[in-house]
Short mmCIF file of C-alpha atoms in Angstrom, two decimals:
data_model
loop_
_atom_site.label_atom_id
_atom_site.label_comp_id
_atom_site.label_asym_id
_atom_site.label_seq_id
_atom_site.Cartn_x
_atom_site.Cartn_y
_atom_site.Cartn_z
CA MET Z 1480 212.29 97.86 66.44
CA SER Z 1481 212.62 95.90 63.20
CA THR Z 1482 210.34 93.10 64.43
CA THR Z 1483 206.72 93.64 63.40
CA TRP Z 1484 203.61 92.79 65.41
CA ASP Z 1485 202.81 89.97 62.96
CA ASP Z 1486 206.29 88.52 63.56
CA LEU Z 1487 205.63 88.47 67.30
CA VAL Z 1488 202.26 86.74 66.82
CA THR Z 1489 203.84 84.11 64.55
CA THR Z 1490 206.59 83.41 67.06
CA ALA Z 1491 204.07 83.06 69.89
CA LEU Z 1492 201.97 80.63 67.86
CA LEU Z 1493 204.89 78.47 66.65
CA GLY Z 1494 206.75 78.52 69.96
CA THR Z 1495 210.08 80.04 70.90
CA ASP Z 1496 211.82 76.71 70.37
CA ARG Z 1497 211.07 76.99 66.63
CA ARG Z 1498 211.80 80.72 66.35
CA PRO Z 1499 215.05 82.18 67.77
CA ALA Z 1500 213.76 84.13 70.74
CA SER Z 1501 213.61 83.70 74.49
CA PRO Z 1502 210.18 83.83 76.20
CA GLY Z 1503 211.24 86.84 78.26
CA ALA Z 1504 212.44 88.78 75.23
CA LEU Z 1505 209.23 87.90 73.37
CA LEU Z 1506 207.05 89.26 76.16
CA ASP Z 1507 209.17 92.42 76.54
CA GLU Z 1508 208.91 93.23 72.87
CA ALA Z 1509 205.19 92.44 72.83
CA ALA Z 1510 204.67 94.91 75.67
CA LEU Z 1511 206.64 97.55 73.80
CA ARG Z 1512 204.73 96.98 70.59
CA THR Z 1513 201.43 97.16 72.49
CA VAL Z 1514 202.27 100.61 73.83
CA GLN Z 1515 203.34 101.70 70.39
CA ARG Z 1516 200.09 100.47 68.80
CA ARG Z 1517 197.95 102.15 71.44
CA ALA Z 1518 199.81 105.44 71.09
CA ALA Z 1519 198.87 105.54 67.42
CA LEU Z 1520 195.10 105.33 68.15
CA LEU Z 1521 193.05 108.46 67.71
CA PRO Z 1522 190.54 109.41 70.42
CA ALA Z 1523 186.89 108.74 69.60
CA ALA Z 1524 184.59 111.67 68.94
CA PRO Z 1525 182.72 112.68 72.10
CA ARG Z 1526 179.07 111.74 72.26
CA PRO Z 1527 176.37 113.44 74.33
CA LEU Z 1528 175.42 111.65 77.50
CA PRO Z 1529 172.08 109.85 77.38
CA GLU Z 1530 169.14 111.25 79.24
CA ALA Z 1531 168.62 109.99 82.76
CA ALA Z 1532 166.75 106.72 83.12
CA PRO Z 1533 163.02 107.15 83.81
CA GLU Z 1534 161.89 106.69 87.38
CA ASP Z 1535 160.39 103.35 88.34
CA VAL Z 1536 157.95 103.98 91.18
CA ARG Z 1537 157.35 100.34 92.04
CA PRO Z 1538 158.68 99.11 95.40
CA PRO Z 1539 162.08 97.39 95.56
CA LEU Z 1540 162.53 93.70 96.20
CA PRO Z 1541 162.88 92.58 99.80
CA GLU Z 1542 166.55 92.08 100.64
CA ALA Z 1543 166.29 88.28 100.82
CA ALA Z 1544 164.53 88.19 97.45
CA ARG Z 1545 167.15 90.51 95.99
CA ARG Z 1546 169.94 88.14 97.07
CA ARG Z 1547 167.95 85.26 95.59
CA LEU Z 1548 167.70 86.98 92.20
CA ALA Z 1549 171.45 87.66 92.22
CA LEU Z 1550 172.07 83.97 92.94
CA LEU Z 1551 169.70 82.83 90.20
CA LEU Z 1552 171.35 85.10 87.64
CA ALA Z 1553 174.84 84.03 88.71
CA GLU Z 1554 173.84 80.37 88.36
CA ARG Z 1555 172.52 81.02 84.88
CA ALA Z 1556 175.69 82.86 83.85
CA ALA Z 1557 177.83 79.97 85.14
CA GLY Z 1558 176.19 77.66 82.60
CA PRO Z 1559 176.64 73.88 82.61
CA GLY Z 1560 179.80 74.23 84.63
CA GLY Z 1561 177.89 75.65 87.58
CA SER Z 1562 176.22 73.53 90.20
CA GLY Z 1563 175.24 70.86 87.67
CA ARG Z 1564 171.80 69.55 86.77
CA ARG Z 1565 172.06 66.06 88.15
CA GLY Z 1566 173.50 66.92 91.53
CA GLY Z 1567 171.56 66.50 94.71
CA GLY Z 1568 170.46 70.13 94.85
CA PRO Z 1569 167.77 71.97 92.88
CA ASP Z 1570 168.45 73.30 89.40
CA LEU Z 1571 168.28 77.03 90.02
CA THR Z 1572 168.28 78.00 86.35
CA GLU Z 1573 164.98 76.20 85.84
CA LEU Z 1574 163.44 78.06 88.78
CA LEU Z 1575 164.20 81.52 87.38
CA PRO Z 1576 161.07 81.78 85.15
CA GLN Z 1577 158.83 80.89 88.09
CA TRP Z 1578 160.63 83.32 90.39
CA LEU Z 1579 160.17 86.13 87.86
CA ALA Z 1580 156.45 85.40 87.56
CA ALA Z 1581 156.03 85.47 91.33
CA ALA Z 1582 158.01 88.71 91.70
CA ASN Z 1583 155.87 90.37 89.04
CA ASP Z 1584 152.71 89.18 90.77
CA HIS Z 1585 153.86 91.14 93.81
CA GLY Z 1586 154.53 94.25 91.73
CA TYR Z 1587 158.23 94.69 92.54
CA ARG Z 1588 160.92 96.31 90.42
CA ALA Z 1589 164.33 94.83 89.62
CA PRO Z 1590 167.42 96.30 91.36
CA ALA Z 1591 169.31 98.64 89.03
CA ASP Z 1592 172.62 96.78 89.45
CA LEU Z 1593 171.01 93.48 88.38
CA LEU Z 1594 169.38 94.84 85.22
CA PRO Z 1595 172.35 93.94 82.93
CA GLY Z 1596 172.36 90.35 84.17
CA LEU Z 1597 168.59 90.17 83.77
CA LEU Z 1598 168.78 91.44 80.19
CA ASP Z 1599 171.59 89.01 79.37
CA ALA Z 1600 169.55 86.13 80.78
CA ALA Z 1601 166.51 87.08 78.72
CA ARG Z 1602 168.66 87.49 75.62
CA ALA Z 1603 169.90 83.92 76.00
CA ARG Z 1604 166.46 82.43 76.78
CA SER Z 1605 163.43 83.83 74.99
CA ASP Z 1606 161.07 82.16 77.48
CA LEU Z 1607 162.43 84.49 80.17
CA ARG Z 1608 161.72 87.67 78.25
CA PRO Z 1609 158.13 88.46 79.32
CA GLY Z 1610 158.93 88.05 83.02
CA ALA Z 1611 162.37 89.65 82.90
CA LEU Z 1612 161.23 92.70 80.95
CA ALA Z 1613 158.18 93.17 83.16
CA LEU Z 1614 160.39 93.13 86.27
CA GLY Z 1615 163.01 95.34 84.61
CA GLY Z 1616 160.40 97.91 83.63
CA PRO Z 1617 161.46 101.30 82.22
CA GLY Z 1618 165.04 100.87 83.45
CA ALA Z 1619 165.50 97.76 81.31
CA LEU Z 1620 164.19 99.54 78.23
CA TRP Z 1621 166.44 102.53 78.91
CA LEU Z 1622 169.47 100.24 79.00
CA ALA Z 1623 168.29 98.31 75.93
CA ARG Z 1624 168.41 101.50 73.85
CA LEU Z 1625 172.10 101.88 74.72
CA ASN Z 1626 173.25 98.34 73.89
CA PRO Z 1627 172.52 96.75 70.49
CA GLN Z 1628 172.67 93.26 72.06
CA TRP Z 1629 169.58 94.10 74.12
CA ARG Z 1630 167.50 95.52 71.28
CA TYR Z 1631 165.15 92.53 71.55
CA ALA Z 1632 163.75 94.19 74.69
CA LEU Z 1633 162.36 97.08 72.66
CA ARG Z 1634 160.36 94.60 70.60
CA ASP Z 1635 159.31 92.13 73.28
CA ALA Z 1636 158.64 94.37 76.28
CA PRO Z 1637 155.08 94.22 77.66
CA ALA Z 1638 153.03 97.31 76.93
CA SER Z 1639 152.69 98.16 80.62
CA SER Z 1640 156.40 97.97 81.43
CA ALA Z 1641 157.15 101.58 80.58
CA ALA Z 1642 155.83 104.72 79.09
CA PRO Z 1643 156.46 105.09 75.34
CA ALA Z 1644 159.81 106.52 74.36
CA ALA Z 1645 160.01 109.87 72.69
CA THR Z 1646 160.92 108.18 69.42
CA ASP Z 1647 157.69 106.15 69.49
CA THR Z 1648 155.54 109.13 68.54
CA GLY Z 1649 155.52 112.10 66.17
CA GLU Z 1650 158.53 113.06 64.08
CA GLY Z 1651 160.83 110.78 66.07
CA ALA Z 1652 158.78 107.74 65.19
CA ASP Z 1653 158.64 108.69 61.52
CA GLN Z 1654 162.41 109.14 61.40
CA VAL Z 1655 163.05 105.76 63.04
CA TRP Z 1656 160.57 104.11 60.68
CA GLN Z 1657 162.11 105.68 57.60
CA GLU Z 1658 165.80 105.49 58.52
CA GLY Z 1659 166.24 103.07 61.42
CA LEU Z 1660 167.76 99.63 61.49
CA PHE Z 1661 165.39 96.70 60.97
CA ALA Z 1662 165.42 95.76 64.68
CA GLU Z 1663 164.59 99.36 65.61
CA ARG Z 1664 161.71 99.45 63.14
CA VAL Z 1665 160.29 96.16 64.40
CA ALA Z 1666 160.55 97.41 67.98
CA LEU Z 1667 158.80 100.66 67.05
CA LEU Z 1668 155.99 98.91 65.20
CA THR Z 1669 155.44 96.38 68.00
CA SER Z 1670 155.39 99.02 70.70
CA LEU Z 1671 153.03 101.26 68.73
CA ARG Z 1672 150.74 98.35 67.91
CA ARG Z 1673 150.23 97.62 71.61
CA ARG Z 1674 149.30 101.23 72.36
CA ASP Z 1675 147.50 102.28 69.18
CA PRO Z 1676 146.72 99.43 66.74
CA ALA Z 1677 145.34 101.74 64.06
CA ALA Z 1678 148.38 104.05 64.15
CA ALA Z 1679 150.73 101.07 63.82
CA ARG Z 1680 148.80 99.74 60.84
CA GLU Z 1681 148.82 103.16 59.16
CA LEU Z 1682 152.57 103.51 59.74
CA LEU Z 1683 153.18 100.12 58.16
CA ALA Z 1684 151.06 101.07 55.15
CA THR Z 1685 153.27 104.07 54.39
CA THR Z 1686 156.22 101.88 53.33
CA TRP Z 1687 154.56 98.52 52.68
CA ASP Z 1688 155.14 98.46 48.93
CA ARG Z 1689 158.85 99.28 49.32
CA GLU Z 1690 159.67 96.63 51.94
CA ARG Z 1691 161.48 93.38 51.20
CA ALA Z 1692 159.33 90.24 51.25
CA GLU Z 1693 161.02 88.84 54.37
CA ASP Z 1694 160.56 92.17 56.14
CA ARG Z 1695 156.90 92.39 55.12
CA LEU Z 1696 156.37 88.96 56.66
CA MET Z 1697 157.93 90.04 59.97
CA PHE Z 1698 155.96 93.29 60.04
CA LEU Z 1699 152.74 91.45 59.25
CA ASP Z 1700 153.30 89.21 62.25
CA SER Z 1701 153.08 92.26 64.51
CA LEU Z 1702 149.40 92.63 63.59
CA ARG Z 1703 148.55 89.49 65.57
CA ASP Z 1704 148.64 91.61 68.70
CA GLY Z 1705 145.26 93.33 68.88
CA LEU Z 1706 143.94 91.78 65.64
CA SER Z 1707 140.47 93.14 64.90
CA PRO Z 1708 138.03 93.62 62.00
CA ALA Z 1709 139.58 97.06 61.46
CA ASP Z 1710 142.67 95.29 60.09
CA GLU Z 1711 140.70 93.45 57.40
CA PRO Z 1712 141.11 95.97 54.53
CA PHE Z 1713 144.88 96.05 54.96
CA LEU Z 1714 145.10 92.26 55.16
CA GLU Z 1715 142.83 91.84 52.14
CA GLY Z 1716 145.28 93.97 50.20
CA ALA Z 1717 148.14 91.76 51.37
CA LEU Z 1718 146.41 88.75 49.78
CA THR Z 1719 147.68 90.00 46.40
CA ASP Z 1720 151.25 90.41 47.68
CA ARG Z 1721 154.02 89.20 45.39
CA GLY Z 1722 155.45 87.04 48.20
CA ARG Z 1723 153.79 83.64 48.72
CA THR Z 1724 154.64 83.50 52.43
CA VAL Z 1725 153.23 87.00 52.92
CA ARG Z 1726 149.97 85.98 51.23
CA ALA Z 1727 149.75 82.88 53.43
CA ALA Z 1728 150.35 84.90 56.61
CA ALA Z 1729 147.69 87.45 55.65
CA ALA Z 1730 145.22 84.66 54.93
CA GLU Z 1731 145.90 83.03 58.28
CA LEU Z 1732 145.24 86.29 60.10
CA LEU Z 1733 142.01 86.86 58.17
CA SER Z 1734 140.80 83.34 58.90
CA ALA Z 1735 141.12 84.15 62.61
CA LEU Z 1736 138.43 86.80 62.04
CA PRO Z 1737 135.23 84.72 61.62
CA ALA Z 1738 133.31 87.63 60.11
CA SER Z 1739 135.96 88.49 57.51
CA ALA Z 1740 135.26 88.20 53.79
CA LEU Z 1741 138.02 85.61 53.44
CA ALA Z 1742 136.45 83.45 56.16
CA GLY Z 1743 133.17 83.69 54.27
CA ARG Z 1744 134.82 82.62 51.00
CA MET Z 1745 136.54 79.71 52.72
CA ALA Z 1746 133.25 78.71 54.35
CA GLU Z 1747 131.54 78.61 50.96
CA ARG Z 1748 134.29 76.44 49.49
CA ALA Z 1749 134.31 74.12 52.53
CA ARG Z 1750 130.52 73.67 52.39
CA ALA Z 1751 130.85 72.60 48.76
CA CYS Z 1752 133.29 69.87 49.81
CA VAL Z 1753 131.53 68.44 52.90
CA ALA Z 1754 127.91 67.35 53.19
CA LEU Z 1755 125.67 64.90 55.05
CA ASP Z 1756 124.28 61.85 53.26
CA ARG Z 1757 120.98 60.64 54.75
CA THR Z 1758 120.17 58.04 52.10
CA GLY Z 1759 121.71 55.12 54.00
CA GLY Z 1760 120.71 53.59 57.28
CA ARG Z 1761 122.78 56.10 59.26
CA PRO Z 1762 123.59 59.73 58.41
CA THR Z 1763 127.16 59.86 57.11
CA VAL Z 1764 129.48 62.72 56.25
CA VAL Z 1765 130.59 62.59 52.63
CA VAL Z 1766 133.58 64.49 51.27
CA GLU Z 1767 134.33 65.65 47.76
CA ALA Z 1768 137.75 67.27 47.91
CA PRO Z 1769 138.67 70.00 45.39
CA HIS Z 1770 139.89 68.77 42.01
CA GLU Z 1771 142.04 71.84 41.40
CA CYS Z 1772 143.57 74.77 43.25
CA ASP Z 1773 142.23 77.70 41.25
CA ALA Z 1774 143.48 81.28 41.25
CA GLY Z 1775 140.92 82.38 43.85
CA MET Z 1776 142.05 79.71 46.27
CA ARG Z 1777 145.69 80.64 45.78
CA ARG Z 1778 144.87 84.30 46.33
CA ASP Z 1779 143.21 83.37 49.63
CA GLY Z 1780 146.33 81.66 50.90
CA VAL Z 1781 145.84 78.05 49.80
CA VAL Z 1782 149.23 76.54 49.03
CA ALA Z 1783 148.93 74.61 45.78
CA LYS Z 1784 151.88 72.24 46.12
CA PRO Z 1785 151.53 69.65 48.90
CA PRO Z 1786 154.44 68.38 50.98
CA ALA Z 1787 156.10 65.12 50.02
CA GLY Z 1788 153.88 62.09 50.57
CA ARG Z 1789 150.65 64.09 50.73
CA GLY Z 1790 147.95 63.96 48.06
CA GLU Z 1791 146.94 67.20 46.39
CA ARG Z 1792 143.21 66.93 46.99
CA SER Z 1793 143.48 66.09 50.69
CA TRP Z 1794 146.02 68.91 51.09
CA TRP Z 1795 143.67 71.46 49.51
CA LEU Z 1796 140.68 70.16 51.48
CA GLY Z 1797 142.51 70.53 54.79
CA GLN Z 1798 143.41 74.14 54.09
CA LEU Z 1799 139.83 75.05 53.17
CA VAL Z 1800 138.25 73.43 56.22
CA GLU Z 1801 140.93 74.79 58.55
CA ALA Z 1802 140.26 78.37 57.44
CA ALA Z 1803 136.45 78.12 57.56
CA PRO Z 1804 134.61 79.29 60.72
CA LEU Z 1805 133.68 76.29 62.86
CA GLY Z 1806 130.23 77.76 63.37
CA ILE Z 1807 129.12 76.67 59.88
CA TRP Z 1808 129.29 72.94 60.53
CA CYS Z 1809 126.35 72.36 62.85
CA GLU Z 1810 123.94 73.79 60.30
CA ARG Z 1811 125.69 72.12 57.38
CA LEU Z 1812 125.63 68.68 59.05
CA GLY Z 1813 122.27 69.10 60.77
CA VAL Z 1814 123.53 68.57 64.32
CA ALA Z 1815 123.09 70.47 67.58
CA GLY Z 1816 126.75 70.87 68.54
CA ALA Z 1817 130.39 70.02 67.97
CA ALA Z 1818 130.21 66.66 69.82
CA GLU Z 1819 127.47 65.40 67.48
CA ALA Z 1820 129.42 66.58 64.42
CA VAL Z 1821 132.60 64.82 65.52
CA ALA Z 1822 130.68 61.61 66.27
CA LEU Z 1823 129.28 61.31 62.74
CA PRO Z 1824 130.89 58.63 60.56
CA VAL Z 1825 132.85 59.87 57.56
CA ALA Z 1826 132.73 57.95 54.31
CA ASP Z 1827 135.57 56.75 52.09
CA GLY Z 1828 138.39 57.18 54.60
CA TRP Z 1829 138.23 60.98 54.77
CA ARG Z 1830 137.83 61.09 58.57
CA PRO Z 1831 141.54 61.72 59.43
CA ASP Z 1832 141.78 64.62 56.95
CA LEU Z 1833 138.49 66.21 58.02
CA HIS Z 1834 139.13 65.86 61.75
CA ALA Z 1835 142.71 67.07 61.43
CA ALA Z 1836 141.47 70.24 59.75
CA TRP Z 1837 138.84 70.70 62.45
CA CYS Z 1838 141.57 70.35 65.09
CA ARG Z 1839 143.69 73.07 63.49
CA ALA Z 1840 140.64 75.30 63.16
CA ALA Z 1841 139.72 74.77 66.84
CA VAL Z 1842 143.23 75.78 67.92
CA ARG Z 1843 143.40 78.78 65.59
CA GLN Z 1844 139.94 80.01 66.58
CA GLU Z 1845 140.44 79.09 70.28
CA ASP Z 1846 137.13 77.23 70.31
CA ALA Z 1847 136.72 75.30 73.57
CA GLU Z 1848 133.58 73.42 72.47
CA TRP Z 1849 135.20 71.95 69.37
CA SER Z 1850 138.47 71.26 71.19
CA ARG Z 1851 136.56 69.39 73.88
CA ALA Z 1852 134.65 67.35 71.31
CA LEU Z 1853 137.75 66.44 69.29
CA LEU Z 1854 139.69 65.45 72.42
CA GLY Z 1855 136.98 63.11 73.66
CA PRO Z 1856 137.02 61.57 77.14
CA ALA Z 1857 140.49 61.29 78.64
CA ALA Z 1858 139.80 57.75 79.85
CA SER Z 1859 138.77 56.44 76.43
CA PRO Z 1860 141.27 54.37 74.42
CA PRO Z 1861 143.67 56.59 72.50
CA GLU Z 1862 143.34 56.88 68.77
CA PRO Z 1863 145.09 54.21 66.67
CA THR Z 1864 148.77 54.77 66.01
CA GLY Z 1865 148.03 55.92 62.48
CA ALA Z 1866 145.87 58.81 63.72
CA SER Z 1867 148.74 61.29 63.81
CA TRP Z 1868 146.29 64.10 63.11
CA LEU Z 1869 145.21 64.24 66.75
CA ASP Z 1870 147.37 66.56 68.88
CA PRO Z 1871 145.81 66.68 72.37
CA ALA Z 1872 148.37 69.18 73.69
CA LYS Z 1873 147.29 71.84 71.18
CA LEU Z 1874 143.59 71.18 71.68
CA LEU Z 1875 143.99 71.40 75.47
CA SER Z 1876 145.34 74.93 75.13
CA ALA Z 1877 141.85 76.09 74.13
CA LEU Z 1878 140.25 74.76 77.34
CA PRO Z 1879 139.98 76.62 80.67
CA PRO Z 1880 142.94 75.85 82.99
CA ALA Z 1881 140.92 73.85 85.54
CA GLU Z 1882 139.32 71.68 82.88
CA ARG Z 1883 142.69 71.21 81.19
CA ALA Z 1884 144.30 69.98 84.42
CA GLY Z 1885 141.39 67.64 85.15
CA TRP Z 1886 141.54 66.10 81.67
CA VAL Z 1887 145.29 65.47 81.92
CA ALA Z 1888 144.93 64.01 85.43
CA GLU Z 1889 142.33 61.55 84.18
CA PHE Z 1890 144.51 60.71 81.17
CA ILE Z 1891 147.50 59.92 83.41
CA ALA Z 1892 145.40 57.84 85.78
CA THR Z 1893 144.20 55.74 82.83
CA HIS Z 1894 147.18 55.63 80.46
CA GLY Z 1895 150.19 56.41 82.66
CA LEU Z 1896 153.00 58.89 82.05
CA SER Z 1897 154.54 57.61 78.84
CA GLU Z 1898 152.30 59.76 76.62
CA ALA Z 1899 151.67 62.60 79.05
CA PHE Z 1900 154.84 64.71 78.95
CA ARG Z 1901 153.61 67.20 76.32
CA LEU Z 1902 150.19 67.32 77.95
CA LEU Z 1903 151.71 68.35 81.27
CA GLY Z 1904 153.55 71.16 79.52
CA VAL Z 1905 150.31 73.02 78.70
CA CYS Z 1906 148.90 72.88 82.26
CA ALA Z 1907 148.92 75.90 84.56
CA VAL Z 1908 151.59 76.09 87.28
CA PRO Z 1909 151.45 75.14 90.07
CA TRP Z 1910 149.53 72.03 89.09
CA ALA Z 1911 146.05 71.75 90.52
CA GLU Z 1912 145.83 69.19 93.32
CA PRO Z 1913 144.14 66.42 91.25
CA LEU Z 1914 146.83 66.70 88.58
CA GLY Z 1915 149.70 66.72 91.07
CA ARG Z 1916 148.20 63.67 92.79
CA ALA Z 1917 147.88 61.84 89.48
CA VAL Z 1918 151.53 62.50 88.55
CA VAL Z 1919 152.93 61.37 91.91
CA ASP Z 1920 150.66 58.31 91.97
CA ALA Z 1921 151.88 57.33 88.49
CA LEU Z 1922 155.51 57.75 89.54
CA ASP Z 1923 154.87 55.68 92.64
CA THR Z 1924 153.26 52.97 90.52
CA ALA Z 1925 156.35 52.90 88.32
CA ARG Z 1926 158.52 52.58 91.43
CA GLU Z 1927 156.49 49.68 92.77
CA ALA Z 1928 156.74 47.98 89.38
CA GLY Z 1929 160.55 48.00 89.61
CA GLY Z 1930 161.24 50.84 87.18
CA TYR Z 1931 164.02 53.38 87.57
CA PRO Z 1932 163.56 57.15 88.05
CA TRP Z 1933 165.76 58.13 85.12
CA SER Z 1934 163.15 56.57 82.83
CA PHE Z 1935 160.91 59.43 83.98
CA SER Z 1936 163.54 62.14 84.34
CA GLY Z 1937 161.57 64.58 82.21
CA VAL Z 1938 158.46 64.23 84.34
CA MET Z 1939 160.50 64.39 87.55
CA GLY Z 1940 162.15 67.61 86.41
CA MET Z 1941 158.77 69.06 85.51
CA ALA Z 1942 157.35 68.01 88.89
CA GLU Z 1943 160.13 69.95 90.64
CA ARG Z 1944 158.94 73.12 88.92
CA CYS Z 1945 155.20 72.50 88.78
CA LEU Z 1946 154.02 70.63 91.88
CA ASP Z 1947 152.52 72.82 94.59
CA PRO Z 1948 155.34 73.51 97.12
CA ASP Z 1949 152.87 72.94 99.95
CA GLN Z 1950 152.91 69.23 99.09
CA ALA Z 1951 156.56 68.67 100.06
CA ASP Z 1952 155.79 67.26 103.52
CA LEU Z 1953 153.31 64.76 102.08
CA LEU Z 1954 156.02 63.27 99.86
CA GLU Z 1955 158.32 62.39 102.76
CA ALA Z 1956 156.85 58.88 103.02
CA LEU Z 1957 158.07 58.12 99.49
CA THR Z 1958 161.72 58.58 100.54
CA VAL Z 1959 161.58 55.76 103.14
CA LEU Z 1960 163.39 52.66 101.98
CA PRO Z 1961 161.94 49.21 102.68
CA ALA Z 1962 163.46 47.35 105.59
CA GLY Z 1963 166.49 45.36 104.55
CA PRO Z 1964 169.66 43.79 105.91
CA GLU Z 1965 171.76 46.82 104.97
CA GLY Z 1966 169.74 49.21 107.11
CA ASP Z 1967 171.18 52.30 105.48
CA GLY Z 1968 169.53 51.93 102.09
CA ALA Z 1969 172.45 50.31 100.28
CA GLY Z 1970 171.63 47.33 98.15
CA HIS Z 1971 168.02 48.29 97.61
CA GLY Z 1972 168.51 48.76 93.85
CA ALA Z 1973 165.79 50.83 92.22
CA ALA Z 1974 164.25 51.71 95.60
CA GLY Z 1975 167.39 53.59 96.61
CA TYR Z 1976 167.47 55.58 93.38
CA TRP Z 1977 163.80 56.47 93.80
CA ALA Z 1978 164.44 57.65 97.34
CA GLU Z 1979 167.21 59.95 96.10
CA ALA Z 1980 164.99 61.28 93.32
CA TYR Z 1981 162.18 62.05 95.76
CA GLN Z 1982 164.61 63.73 98.15
CA ARG Z 1983 165.71 66.01 95.34
CA LEU Z 1984 162.06 66.71 94.47
CA ILE Z 1985 161.23 67.54 98.09
CA GLY Z 1986 164.30 69.78 98.38
CA THR Z 1987 163.28 71.74 95.29
CA LEU Z 1988 159.70 72.13 96.50
CA ARG Z 1989 160.93 73.46 99.85
CA LEU Z 1990 163.26 75.89 98.09
CA ARG Z 1991 160.35 77.15 96.01
CA ALA Z 1992 158.36 77.62 99.21
CA THR Z 1993 161.27 79.60 100.68
CA MET Z 1994 161.48 81.77 97.59
CA ARG Z 1995 157.77 82.43 97.83
CA ARG Z 1996 158.11 83.51 101.47
CA GLU Z 1997 161.04 85.78 100.61
CA LEU Z 1998 158.87 87.62 98.10
CA ALA Z 1999 155.84 87.72 100.40
CA ASP Z 2000 157.88 89.27 103.23
CA GLY Z 2001 157.98 92.59 101.39
CA SER Z 2002 155.34 95.24 101.02
CA GLY Z 2003 154.67 94.97 97.30
CA PRO Z 2004 151.45 96.58 96.06
CA ASN Z 2005 150.03 93.20 95.14
CA ALA Z 2006 151.07 91.32 98.30
CA LYS Z 2007 148.39 88.86 99.28
CA GLY Z 2008 149.02 88.98 103.02
CA GLY Z 2009 149.91 85.47 104.05
CA LEU Z 2010 150.38 82.13 102.35
CA ARG Z 2011 147.53 80.01 101.15
CA ARG Z 2012 147.67 76.32 101.93
CA PRO Z 2013 145.01 74.35 100.05
CA ASP Z 2014 143.45 71.18 101.34
CA ALA Z 2015 146.20 68.85 100.17
CA GLY Z 2016 144.73 65.45 100.78
CA ARG Z 2017 147.12 62.52 101.03
CA TRP Z 2018 149.34 60.83 98.50
CA ARG Z 2019 148.80 57.13 98.11
#
């Protein structure tokens, strides 16, 4: 027994040919040493068993849907070495978010034995968390309290997924807030904010001055949920915080409250910078950007130092206009609405800076009228290349879903798919029929022009997840190869690749339809009773 465990490890690493030992003897001694090491371990102190998991009264998944969830989770766990993305079959991992949304629409609960896999999947992909935690319900939160790797669930769970835990109220909440780990405190604050915004704000105020700057920033972010004028006094106090990023976050939240004092101060400053000049032949917007960033501006969240390549005055102007309520501009510029304000010429090259700030304000304030005006008609020529201030995808997010889909469909019909990928990403799923038609027509146009499907792989992958499954039969005609001497499709070049791509698309759409039927076969409380098949029209 003179050989130590470290000696055995060294011999195993170097190889028995370099250390005098036979493989059998090495393994025998390793086994002996293992028993010896384990015998020296002391038993862990016993811990009380956790309370039983709360009951989830929602109906279980239908058996076919349960097997489908198990398959989807197994595919995700297999990773890239699973079925493979570019095979002939559908990519199941990309269908999991949609499956979760559909299951939650039906009001089902997740099977208890699949909860660990569901929590692991949501831990790896944050986009799965809302759907996974809603399906997991109180059972998922019960498990998350027992495993530190699943603590994210306590923070991100929807408010309706479970009743509050005992530690979320009273003395238990105060103890967690005063003594808990950072993740536990964030989870407590987020959960409390969803149920009682005022109580969460008051809890945060009790330790605000003692928190680290990075923690204050994270805690402040929790106030976005349920933000209201009642939060203004607390946020006004945060404007004098010693942390610059904390001050900026507080100012951003206050600017989302149009009636706040900060919004009023920013409006006054913005009015002083932008006016309408009627002395010429045509009314023109004139801009006089700030010449300095004074202490008041810095207190209200204006960052004094611009990024590299950006002028100070334009940087300050953008922050002032972005934080000012959009409602001030019609009166200031003497126009009836946002469209007339956007159409006015802007003197001295200030148009990109002014319109960029208006775009950010429209997104922050979720103003559909200003977003619509700044977007302009989808069929009009796009802005010049230098107009990087215009971000249609963000502006579209402020429009109603039907209008959003119609705008993107018209954009694709006019400009094609090359600039449409991000725009498609903000459209509701499944795509409305005009949008789905526009995408398939654009792909078909690319096919007829001799292009290859891998040039549009991103759009094809998105179409697999977003086209209405009821359209699968209408796409069959696109898989037919032109008549040729080979007869079996060989030698058709791009046409053969397109046929394969469309076959994959059709297969995925039919799988999605099957998944939908599997969920509808149950008796969930939200079951719609049958499948809806819209008037599909015909693809070109």
